[in-house]
Coordinates of C-alpha atoms in Angstrom, one line a residue:
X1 CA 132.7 163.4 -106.3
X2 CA 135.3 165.3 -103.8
X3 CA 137.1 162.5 -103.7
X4 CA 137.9 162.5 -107.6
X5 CA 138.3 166.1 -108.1
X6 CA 141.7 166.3 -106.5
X7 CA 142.8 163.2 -108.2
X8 CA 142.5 165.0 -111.7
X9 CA 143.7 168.1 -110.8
X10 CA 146.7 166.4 -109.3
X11 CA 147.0 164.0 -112.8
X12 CA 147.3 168.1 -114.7
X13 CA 144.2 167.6 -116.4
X14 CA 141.3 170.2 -116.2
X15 CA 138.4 169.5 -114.3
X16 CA 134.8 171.1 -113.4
X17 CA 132.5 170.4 -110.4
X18 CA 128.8 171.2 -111.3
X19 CA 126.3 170.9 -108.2
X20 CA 123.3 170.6 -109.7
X21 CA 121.4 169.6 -113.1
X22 CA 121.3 172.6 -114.7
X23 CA 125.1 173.5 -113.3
X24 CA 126.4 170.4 -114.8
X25 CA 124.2 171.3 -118.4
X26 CA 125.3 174.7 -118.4
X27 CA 129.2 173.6 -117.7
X28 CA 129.3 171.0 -120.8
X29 CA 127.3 173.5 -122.9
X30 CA 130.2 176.0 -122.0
X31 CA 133.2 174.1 -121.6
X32 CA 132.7 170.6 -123.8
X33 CA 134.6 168.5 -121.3
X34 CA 135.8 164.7 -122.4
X35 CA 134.0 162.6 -119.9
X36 CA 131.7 163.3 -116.9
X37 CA 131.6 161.2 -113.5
X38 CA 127.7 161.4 -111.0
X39 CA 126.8 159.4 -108.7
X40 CA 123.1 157.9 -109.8
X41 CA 121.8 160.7 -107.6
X42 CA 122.3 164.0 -105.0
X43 CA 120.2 167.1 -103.6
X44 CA 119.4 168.8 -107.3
X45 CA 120.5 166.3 -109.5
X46 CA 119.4 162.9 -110.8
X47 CA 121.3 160.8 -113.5
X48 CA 118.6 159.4 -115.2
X49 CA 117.2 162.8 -116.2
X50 CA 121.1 163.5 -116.9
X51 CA 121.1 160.7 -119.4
X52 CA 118.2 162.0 -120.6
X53 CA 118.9 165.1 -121.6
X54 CA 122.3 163.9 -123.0
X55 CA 120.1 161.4 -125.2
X56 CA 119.2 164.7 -126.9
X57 CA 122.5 166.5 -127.1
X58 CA 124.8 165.6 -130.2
X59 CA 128.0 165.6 -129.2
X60 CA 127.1 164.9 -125.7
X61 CA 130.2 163.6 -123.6
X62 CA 130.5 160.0 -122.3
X63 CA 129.6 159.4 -118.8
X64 CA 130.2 156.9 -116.1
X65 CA 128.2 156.3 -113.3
X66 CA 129.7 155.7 -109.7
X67 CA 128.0 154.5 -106.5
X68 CA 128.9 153.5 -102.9
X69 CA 126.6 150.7 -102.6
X70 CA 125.4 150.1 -106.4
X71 CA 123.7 146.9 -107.6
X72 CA 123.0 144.5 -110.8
X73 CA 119.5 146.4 -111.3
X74 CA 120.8 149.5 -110.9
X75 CA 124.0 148.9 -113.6
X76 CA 121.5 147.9 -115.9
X77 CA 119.4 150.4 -115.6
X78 CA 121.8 153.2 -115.9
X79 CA 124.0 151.2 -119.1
X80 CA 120.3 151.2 -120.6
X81 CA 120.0 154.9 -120.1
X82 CA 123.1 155.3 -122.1
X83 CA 126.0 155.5 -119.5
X84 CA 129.2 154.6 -121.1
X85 CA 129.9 152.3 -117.7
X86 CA 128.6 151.9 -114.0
X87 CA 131.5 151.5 -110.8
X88 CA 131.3 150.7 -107.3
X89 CA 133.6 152.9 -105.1
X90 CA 136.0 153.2 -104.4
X91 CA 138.0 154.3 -107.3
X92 CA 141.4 153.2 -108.5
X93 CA 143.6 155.7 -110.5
X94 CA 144.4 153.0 -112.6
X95 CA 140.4 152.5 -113.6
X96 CA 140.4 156.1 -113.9
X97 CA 142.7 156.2 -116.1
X98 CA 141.5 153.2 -118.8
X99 CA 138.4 155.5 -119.3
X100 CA 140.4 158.5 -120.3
X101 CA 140.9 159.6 -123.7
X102 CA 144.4 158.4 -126.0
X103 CA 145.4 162.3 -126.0
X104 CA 144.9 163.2 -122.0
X105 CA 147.7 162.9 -120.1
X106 CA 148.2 159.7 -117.8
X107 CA 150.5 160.0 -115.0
X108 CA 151.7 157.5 -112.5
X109 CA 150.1 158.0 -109.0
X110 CA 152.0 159.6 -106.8
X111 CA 155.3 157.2 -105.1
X112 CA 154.2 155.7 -101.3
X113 CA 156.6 155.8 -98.4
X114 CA 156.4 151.9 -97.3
X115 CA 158.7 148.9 -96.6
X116 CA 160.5 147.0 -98.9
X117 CA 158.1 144.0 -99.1
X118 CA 154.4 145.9 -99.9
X119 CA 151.1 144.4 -100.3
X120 CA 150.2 146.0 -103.4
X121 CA 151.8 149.6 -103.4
X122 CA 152.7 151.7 -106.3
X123 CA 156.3 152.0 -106.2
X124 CA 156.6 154.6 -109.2
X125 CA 160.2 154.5 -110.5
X126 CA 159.3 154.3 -114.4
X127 CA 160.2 151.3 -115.0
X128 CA 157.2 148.7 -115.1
X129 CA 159.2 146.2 -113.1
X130 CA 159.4 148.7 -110.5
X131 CA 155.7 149.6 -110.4
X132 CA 153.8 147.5 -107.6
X133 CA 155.2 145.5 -104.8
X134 CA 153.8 143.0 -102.6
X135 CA 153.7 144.0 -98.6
X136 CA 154.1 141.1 -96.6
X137 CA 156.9 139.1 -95.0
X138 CA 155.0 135.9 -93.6
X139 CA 155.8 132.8 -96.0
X140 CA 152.5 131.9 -97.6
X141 CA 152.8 135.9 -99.0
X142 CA 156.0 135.1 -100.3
X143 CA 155.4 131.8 -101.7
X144 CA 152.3 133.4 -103.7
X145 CA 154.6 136.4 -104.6
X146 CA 157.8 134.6 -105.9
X147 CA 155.3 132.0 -107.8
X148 CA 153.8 135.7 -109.3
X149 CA 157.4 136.9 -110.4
X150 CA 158.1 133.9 -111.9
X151 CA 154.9 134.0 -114.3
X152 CA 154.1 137.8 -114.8
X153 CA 155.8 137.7 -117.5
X154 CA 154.4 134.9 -119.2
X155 CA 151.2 135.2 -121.4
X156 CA 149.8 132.3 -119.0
X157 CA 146.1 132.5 -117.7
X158 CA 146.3 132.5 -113.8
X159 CA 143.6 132.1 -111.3
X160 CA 144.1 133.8 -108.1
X161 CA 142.2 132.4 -105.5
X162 CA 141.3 133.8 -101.7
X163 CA 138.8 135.2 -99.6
X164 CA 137.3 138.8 -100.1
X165 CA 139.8 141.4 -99.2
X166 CA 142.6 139.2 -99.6
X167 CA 144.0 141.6 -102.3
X168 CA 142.9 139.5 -105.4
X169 CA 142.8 142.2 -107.9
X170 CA 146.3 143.4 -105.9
X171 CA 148.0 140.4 -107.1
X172 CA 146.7 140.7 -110.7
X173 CA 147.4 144.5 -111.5
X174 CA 151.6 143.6 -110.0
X175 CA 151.1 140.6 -112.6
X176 CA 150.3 142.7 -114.9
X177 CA 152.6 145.8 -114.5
X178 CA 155.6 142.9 -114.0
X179 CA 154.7 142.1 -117.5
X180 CA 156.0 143.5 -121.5
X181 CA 152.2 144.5 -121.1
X182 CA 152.4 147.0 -118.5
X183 CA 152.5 149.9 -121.1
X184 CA 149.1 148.6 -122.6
X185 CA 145.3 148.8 -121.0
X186 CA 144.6 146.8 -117.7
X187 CA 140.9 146.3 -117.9
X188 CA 138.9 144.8 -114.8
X189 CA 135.4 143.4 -114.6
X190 CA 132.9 141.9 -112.3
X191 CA 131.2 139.4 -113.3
X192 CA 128.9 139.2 -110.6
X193 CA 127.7 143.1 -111.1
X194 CA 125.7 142.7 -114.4
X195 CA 123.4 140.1 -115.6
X196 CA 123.9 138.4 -118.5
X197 CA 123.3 139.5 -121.7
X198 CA 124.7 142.9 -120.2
X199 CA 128.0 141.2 -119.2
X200 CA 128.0 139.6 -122.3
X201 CA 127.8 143.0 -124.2
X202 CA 130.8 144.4 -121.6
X203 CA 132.7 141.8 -122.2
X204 CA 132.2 141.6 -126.2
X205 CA 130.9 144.6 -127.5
X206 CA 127.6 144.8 -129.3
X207 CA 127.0 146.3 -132.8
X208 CA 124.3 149.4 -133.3
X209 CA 121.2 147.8 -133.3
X210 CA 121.7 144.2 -131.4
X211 CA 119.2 145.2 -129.0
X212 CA 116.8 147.6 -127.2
X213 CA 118.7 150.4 -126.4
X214 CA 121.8 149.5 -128.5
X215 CA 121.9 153.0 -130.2
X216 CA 125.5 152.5 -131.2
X217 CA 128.5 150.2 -131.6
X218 CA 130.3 149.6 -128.4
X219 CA 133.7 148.2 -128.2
X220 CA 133.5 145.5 -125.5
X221 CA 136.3 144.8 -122.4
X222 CA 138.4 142.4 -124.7
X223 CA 138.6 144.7 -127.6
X224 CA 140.1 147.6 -124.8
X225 CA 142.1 145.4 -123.0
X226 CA 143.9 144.1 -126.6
X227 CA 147.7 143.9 -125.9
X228 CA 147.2 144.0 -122.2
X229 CA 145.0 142.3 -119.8
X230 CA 142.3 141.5 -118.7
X231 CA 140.7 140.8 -115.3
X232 CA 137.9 138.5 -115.4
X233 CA 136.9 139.7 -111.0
X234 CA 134.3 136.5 -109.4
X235 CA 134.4 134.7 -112.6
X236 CA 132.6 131.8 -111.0
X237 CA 129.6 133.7 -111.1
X238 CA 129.5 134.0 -114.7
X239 CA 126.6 132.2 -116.6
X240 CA 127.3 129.1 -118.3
X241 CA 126.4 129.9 -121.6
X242 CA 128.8 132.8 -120.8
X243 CA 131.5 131.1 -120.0
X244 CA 131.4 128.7 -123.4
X245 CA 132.0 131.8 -125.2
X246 CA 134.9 132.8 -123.1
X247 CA 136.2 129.3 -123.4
X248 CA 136.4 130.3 -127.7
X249 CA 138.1 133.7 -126.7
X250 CA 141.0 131.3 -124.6
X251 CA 141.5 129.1 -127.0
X252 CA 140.9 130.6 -130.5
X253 CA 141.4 134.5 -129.4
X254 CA 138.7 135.8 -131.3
X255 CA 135.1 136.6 -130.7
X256 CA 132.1 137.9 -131.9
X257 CA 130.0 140.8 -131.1
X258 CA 126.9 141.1 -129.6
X259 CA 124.5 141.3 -132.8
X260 CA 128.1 141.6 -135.1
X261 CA 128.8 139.0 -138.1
X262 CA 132.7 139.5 -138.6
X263 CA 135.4 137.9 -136.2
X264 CA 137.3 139.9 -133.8
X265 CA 141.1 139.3 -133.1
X266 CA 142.4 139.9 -129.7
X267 CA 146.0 139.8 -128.0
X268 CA 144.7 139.8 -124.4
X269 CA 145.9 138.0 -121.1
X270 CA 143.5 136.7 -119.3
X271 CA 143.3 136.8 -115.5
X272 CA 140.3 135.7 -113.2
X273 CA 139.8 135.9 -109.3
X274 CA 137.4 133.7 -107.0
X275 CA 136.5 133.8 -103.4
X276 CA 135.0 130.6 -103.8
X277 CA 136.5 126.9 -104.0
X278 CA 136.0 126.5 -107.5
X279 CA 136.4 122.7 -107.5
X280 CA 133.3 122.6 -105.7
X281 CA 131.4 124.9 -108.0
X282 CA 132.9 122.7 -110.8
X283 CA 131.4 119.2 -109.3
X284 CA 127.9 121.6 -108.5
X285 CA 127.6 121.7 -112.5
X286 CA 127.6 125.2 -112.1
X287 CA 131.1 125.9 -114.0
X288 CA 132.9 124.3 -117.0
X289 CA 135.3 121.7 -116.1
X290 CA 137.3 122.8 -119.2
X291 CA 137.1 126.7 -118.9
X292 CA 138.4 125.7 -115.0
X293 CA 141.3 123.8 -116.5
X294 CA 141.8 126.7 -119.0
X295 CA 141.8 129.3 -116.3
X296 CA 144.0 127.5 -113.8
X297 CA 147.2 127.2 -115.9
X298 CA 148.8 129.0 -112.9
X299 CA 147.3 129.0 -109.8
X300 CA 147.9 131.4 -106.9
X301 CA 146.0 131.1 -103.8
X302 CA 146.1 134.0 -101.2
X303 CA 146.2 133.7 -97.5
X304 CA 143.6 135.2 -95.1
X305 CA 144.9 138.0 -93.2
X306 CA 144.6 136.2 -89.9
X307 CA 146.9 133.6 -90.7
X308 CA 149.8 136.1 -91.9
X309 CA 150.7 137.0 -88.8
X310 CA 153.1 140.2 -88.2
X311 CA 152.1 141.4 -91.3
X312 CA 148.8 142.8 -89.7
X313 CA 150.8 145.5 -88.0
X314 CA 153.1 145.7 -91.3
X315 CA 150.0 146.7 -92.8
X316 CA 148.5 148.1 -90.2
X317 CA 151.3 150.8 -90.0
X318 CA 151.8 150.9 -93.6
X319 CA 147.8 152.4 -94.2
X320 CA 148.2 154.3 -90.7
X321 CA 151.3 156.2 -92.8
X322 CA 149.0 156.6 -96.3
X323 CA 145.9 158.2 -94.5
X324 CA 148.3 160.6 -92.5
X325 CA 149.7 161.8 -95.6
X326 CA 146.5 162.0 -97.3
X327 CA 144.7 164.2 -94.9
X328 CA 148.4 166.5 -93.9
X329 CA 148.5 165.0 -90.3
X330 CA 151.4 163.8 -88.6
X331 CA 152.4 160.3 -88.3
X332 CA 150.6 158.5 -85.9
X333 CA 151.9 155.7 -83.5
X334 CA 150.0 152.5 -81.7
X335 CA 149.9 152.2 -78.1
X336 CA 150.6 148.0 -77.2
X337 CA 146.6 148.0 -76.7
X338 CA 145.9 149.0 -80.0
X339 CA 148.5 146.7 -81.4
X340 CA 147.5 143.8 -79.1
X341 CA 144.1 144.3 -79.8
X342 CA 145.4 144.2 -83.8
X343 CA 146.7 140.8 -83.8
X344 CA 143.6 139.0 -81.6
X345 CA 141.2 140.5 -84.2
X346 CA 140.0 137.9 -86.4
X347 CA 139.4 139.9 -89.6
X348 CA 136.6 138.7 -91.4
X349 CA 137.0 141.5 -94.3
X350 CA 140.7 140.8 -94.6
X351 CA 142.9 143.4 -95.8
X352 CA 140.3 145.8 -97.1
X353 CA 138.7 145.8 -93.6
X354 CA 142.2 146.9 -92.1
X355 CA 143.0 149.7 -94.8
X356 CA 139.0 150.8 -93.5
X357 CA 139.7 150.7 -89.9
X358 CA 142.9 152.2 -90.5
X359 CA 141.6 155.2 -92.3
X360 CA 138.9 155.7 -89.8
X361 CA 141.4 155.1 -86.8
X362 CA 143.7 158.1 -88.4
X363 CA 140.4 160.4 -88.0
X364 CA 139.8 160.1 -84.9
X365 CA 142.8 159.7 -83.0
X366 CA 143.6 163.7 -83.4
X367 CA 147.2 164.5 -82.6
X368 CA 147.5 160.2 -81.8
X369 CA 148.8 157.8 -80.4
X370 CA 145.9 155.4 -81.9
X371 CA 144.4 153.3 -79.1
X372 CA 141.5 150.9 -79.1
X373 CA 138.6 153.4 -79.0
X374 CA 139.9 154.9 -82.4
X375 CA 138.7 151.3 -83.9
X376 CA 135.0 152.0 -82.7
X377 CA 134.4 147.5 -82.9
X378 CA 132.2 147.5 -79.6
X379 CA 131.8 148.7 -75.9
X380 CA 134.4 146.5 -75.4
X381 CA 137.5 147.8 -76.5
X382 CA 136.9 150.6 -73.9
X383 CA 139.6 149.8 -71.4
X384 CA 139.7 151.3 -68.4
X385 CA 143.2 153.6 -69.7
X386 CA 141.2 154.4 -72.6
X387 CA 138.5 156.6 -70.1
X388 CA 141.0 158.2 -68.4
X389 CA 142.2 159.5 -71.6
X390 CA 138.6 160.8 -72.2
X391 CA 138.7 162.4 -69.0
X392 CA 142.1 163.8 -69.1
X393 CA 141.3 165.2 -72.9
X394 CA 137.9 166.3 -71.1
X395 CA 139.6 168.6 -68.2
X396 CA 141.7 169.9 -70.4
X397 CA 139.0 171.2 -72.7
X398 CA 137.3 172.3 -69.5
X399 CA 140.1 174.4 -68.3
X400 CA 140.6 175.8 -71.7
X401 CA 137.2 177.1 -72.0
X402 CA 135.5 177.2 -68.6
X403 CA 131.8 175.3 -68.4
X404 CA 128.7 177.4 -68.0
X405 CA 126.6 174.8 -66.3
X406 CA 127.7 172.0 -63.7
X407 CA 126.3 169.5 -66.0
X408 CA 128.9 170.1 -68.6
X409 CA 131.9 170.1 -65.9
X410 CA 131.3 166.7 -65.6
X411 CA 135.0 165.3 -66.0
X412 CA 132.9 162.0 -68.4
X413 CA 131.4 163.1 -71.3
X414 CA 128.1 161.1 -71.6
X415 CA 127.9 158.1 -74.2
X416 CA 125.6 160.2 -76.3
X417 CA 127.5 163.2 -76.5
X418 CA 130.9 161.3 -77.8
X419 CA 128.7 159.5 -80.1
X420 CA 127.2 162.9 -81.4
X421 CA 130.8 164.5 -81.5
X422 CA 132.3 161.4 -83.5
X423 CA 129.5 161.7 -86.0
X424 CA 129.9 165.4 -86.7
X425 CA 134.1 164.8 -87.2
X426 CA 133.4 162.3 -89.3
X427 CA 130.9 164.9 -91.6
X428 CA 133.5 167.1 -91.0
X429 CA 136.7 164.8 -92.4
X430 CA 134.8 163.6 -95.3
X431 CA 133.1 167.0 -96.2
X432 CA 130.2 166.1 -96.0
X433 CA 129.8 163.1 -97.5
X434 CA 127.3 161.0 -95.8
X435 CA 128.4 157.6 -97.1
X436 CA 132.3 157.6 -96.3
X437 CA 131.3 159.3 -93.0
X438 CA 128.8 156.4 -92.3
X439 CA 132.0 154.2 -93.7
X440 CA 134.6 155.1 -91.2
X441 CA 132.1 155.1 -87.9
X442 CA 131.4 151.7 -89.0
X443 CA 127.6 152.1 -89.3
X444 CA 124.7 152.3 -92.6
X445 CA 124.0 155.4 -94.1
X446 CA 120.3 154.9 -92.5
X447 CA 121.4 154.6 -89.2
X448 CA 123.7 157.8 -90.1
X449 CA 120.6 160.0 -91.6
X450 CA 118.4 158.9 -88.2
X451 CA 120.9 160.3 -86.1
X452 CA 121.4 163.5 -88.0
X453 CA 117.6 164.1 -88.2
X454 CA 117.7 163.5 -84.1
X455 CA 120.5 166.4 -83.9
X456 CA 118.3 168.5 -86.1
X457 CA 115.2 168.3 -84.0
X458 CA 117.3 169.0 -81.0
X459 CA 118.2 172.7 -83.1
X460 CA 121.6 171.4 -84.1
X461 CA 123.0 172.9 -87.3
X462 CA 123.8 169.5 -89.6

């Protein structure tokens, strides 16, 4: 919730943190705010009983449900309870935004300092041309990038294609704010996170009354999205009954509710992303061979990170200067370990793995220069340079403040001791927040909580 305090304030709209049920009761009671974000649940607070009590309340604001590490179950489970929608973290401005009401204001993020080529950077001059760029320089990112110019401004369906953390939904928001649609709604969906006939009512709406829990008329993804776009996110794992319907919205624009009798007409762009080969899925009988040819007017297929080359430590530097900013450090360099050890890394997560690593290497490098160690991938990466920075950093902390034991003049801190000091910085950078902590160390939130109850028996304030 820290995390999108700051980004309201910083939009000049009014916002209130409530810590507990009865805080966040008392606070719309008092101050009747718009819309309310919670996380499913926290220490005093529990959304179902939330959306319980707002189930009661006329006049009761909307509210949208985040999570770290959600699920199908849980979506349904909290859209049941009456939650206007359900996200998994983290959370773009730009989705923020779509959920906002017409009369709030909606500001641009804030301009990044990065090259001239970016992977999928909000540029911020005003005009929507100018909006996103592409960061890369190897040629399979500028053969998918000039192919992207060429069509954003085209009402053609494209099908961007590439493995997770490629920068799928990247590609389609620069599409999209390189179009005449950029001043209208960009709405994203995941087809994968909801089952069925809840997709089917995101996606179309449902009237008061379709079904259990229907206590209202919803206006579904198309009908929000209408003179923009919309992004249809893993659309291979849509059902195929499903996918017959969108087949009538692509070729006839119009729809029907969920439970509704009269024909909706929609101006929409469609976009879809897969990080599957969806001519296999195709032959499996498992997707229309029509919506596939429907879908793939334009094809854009994105490269794995490991096969772009230099543009690891393009990127690599280009996150390294965001997370600086963001947490009011300096700029941070690489020593030639760190950006050897860069380019022989195989990334399996792709681009979202190096934004990660790159936040959690600006954590822990301190005053820099980012080494190997800062990547925390494995006993491995501690070269024998690396320890004799621990042990130089360690003398100096000795001389500042003198030991009171032999044991701790040792000039090695033991493994358990880094381990417990890199947990409790990571607490510390996050404020507290066990999930993004558990994030940047590159561990689960279990293994994090065992840890922390270990510290606790030993009498350690956590």
């Amino acid at each position: 919730m820290t995390a999108i305090f700051p980004t309201l304030q910083k939009a000049g709209l009014q916002a209130g943190l409530a810590d507990n049920l009865n805080g966040a009761l008392g606070f719309i009671k008092k101050s009747r705010p718009c819309l309310v974000f919670c996380r499913p649940r926290l220490q005093g607070f529990d959304a179902r009983a939330f959306l319980a009590k707002g189930a009661e309340t006329p006049g009761f604001p909307p509210v949208v449900i985040f999570s770290a590490s959600g699920n199908a179950e849980q979506a349904t489970e909290f859209l049941e309870l009456g939650a206007r929608d359900y996200w998994i973290e983290p959370l773009a401005w730009e989705k923020i935004q779509l959920v906002l009401p017409e009369d709030q204001p909606k500001p641009e993020p804030e301009p990044e300092t990065c090259p001239p080529k970016a992977h999928a950077a909000p540029a911020g001059n005003g005009s929507p041309q100018g909006r996103f760029q592409i960061i890369g320089r190897h040629t399979a990112v500028l053969r998918v990038l000039a192919l992207a110019k060429q069509v954003a401004g085209s009402k053609a369906t494209v099908l961007i294609s590439g493995e997770s953390g490629t920068g799928k939904e990247m590609f389609a928001r620069y599409l999209h704010h390189n179009s005449d649609r950029a001043d209208r709604p960009f709405v994203a969906i995941n087809c994968a996170a909801l089952p069925e006939h809840l997709l089917e009512s995101e996606l179309f709406g449902h009237e008061k009354g379709a079904f259990t829990g229907a206590i209202q008329r919803k206006l579904g993804k198309f009908e929000l999205a209408d003179g923009g776009t919309i992004l249809l996110d893993e659309i291979t794992e849509m059902d195929l009954g499903l996918q017959a319907k969108l087949l009538r919205v692509l070729q006839e624009s119009e729809f029907d509710r969920v439970g509704g009798v009269d024909t909706v007409k929609v101006d929409v762009r469609v976009l879809a992303t897969t990080n599957r080969r969806i001519e296999d899925t195709v032959k499996e009988g498992k997707f229309r061979q029509d919506l596939y040819y429907r879908l793939n007017v334009i094809p854009l297929a994105l490269p794995a990170l490991k096969d772009r080359g230099d543009d690891v430590l393009l990127l690599a530097e280009f996150f390294t200067n965001k997370f600086t900013a963001a947490y009011g450090l300096a700029r941070l360099a690489f020593t030639d370990e760190a950006r050897k050890w860069l380019m022989d890394y195989d990334w399996p997560g792709n681009v979202r793995e190096l934004q990660n690593l790159m936040e959690r290497a600006v954590l822990l490098a301190g005053q820099g220069p980012i080494r190997p160690r800062h990547f925390l991938m494995g006993d491995e990466q501690w070269t024998p340079d690396d320890l004799s920075a621990i042990d130089a950093d360690q003398q100096a902390a000795c001389e500042a403040a003198p030991p009171s034991t032999p044991d701790e003049a040792m000039s090695v801190m033991p493994l358990h001791e880094m381990e417990k000091r890199l947990i409790l910085k990571s607490l510390e950078e996050t404020t507290g927040n066990r999930t993004r902590a558990a994030e940047l160390l590159g561990i689960s939130v279990r293994t994090l909580r065992n840890k922390l109850n270990e510290y606790k028996k030993q009498g350690l304030d956590v």
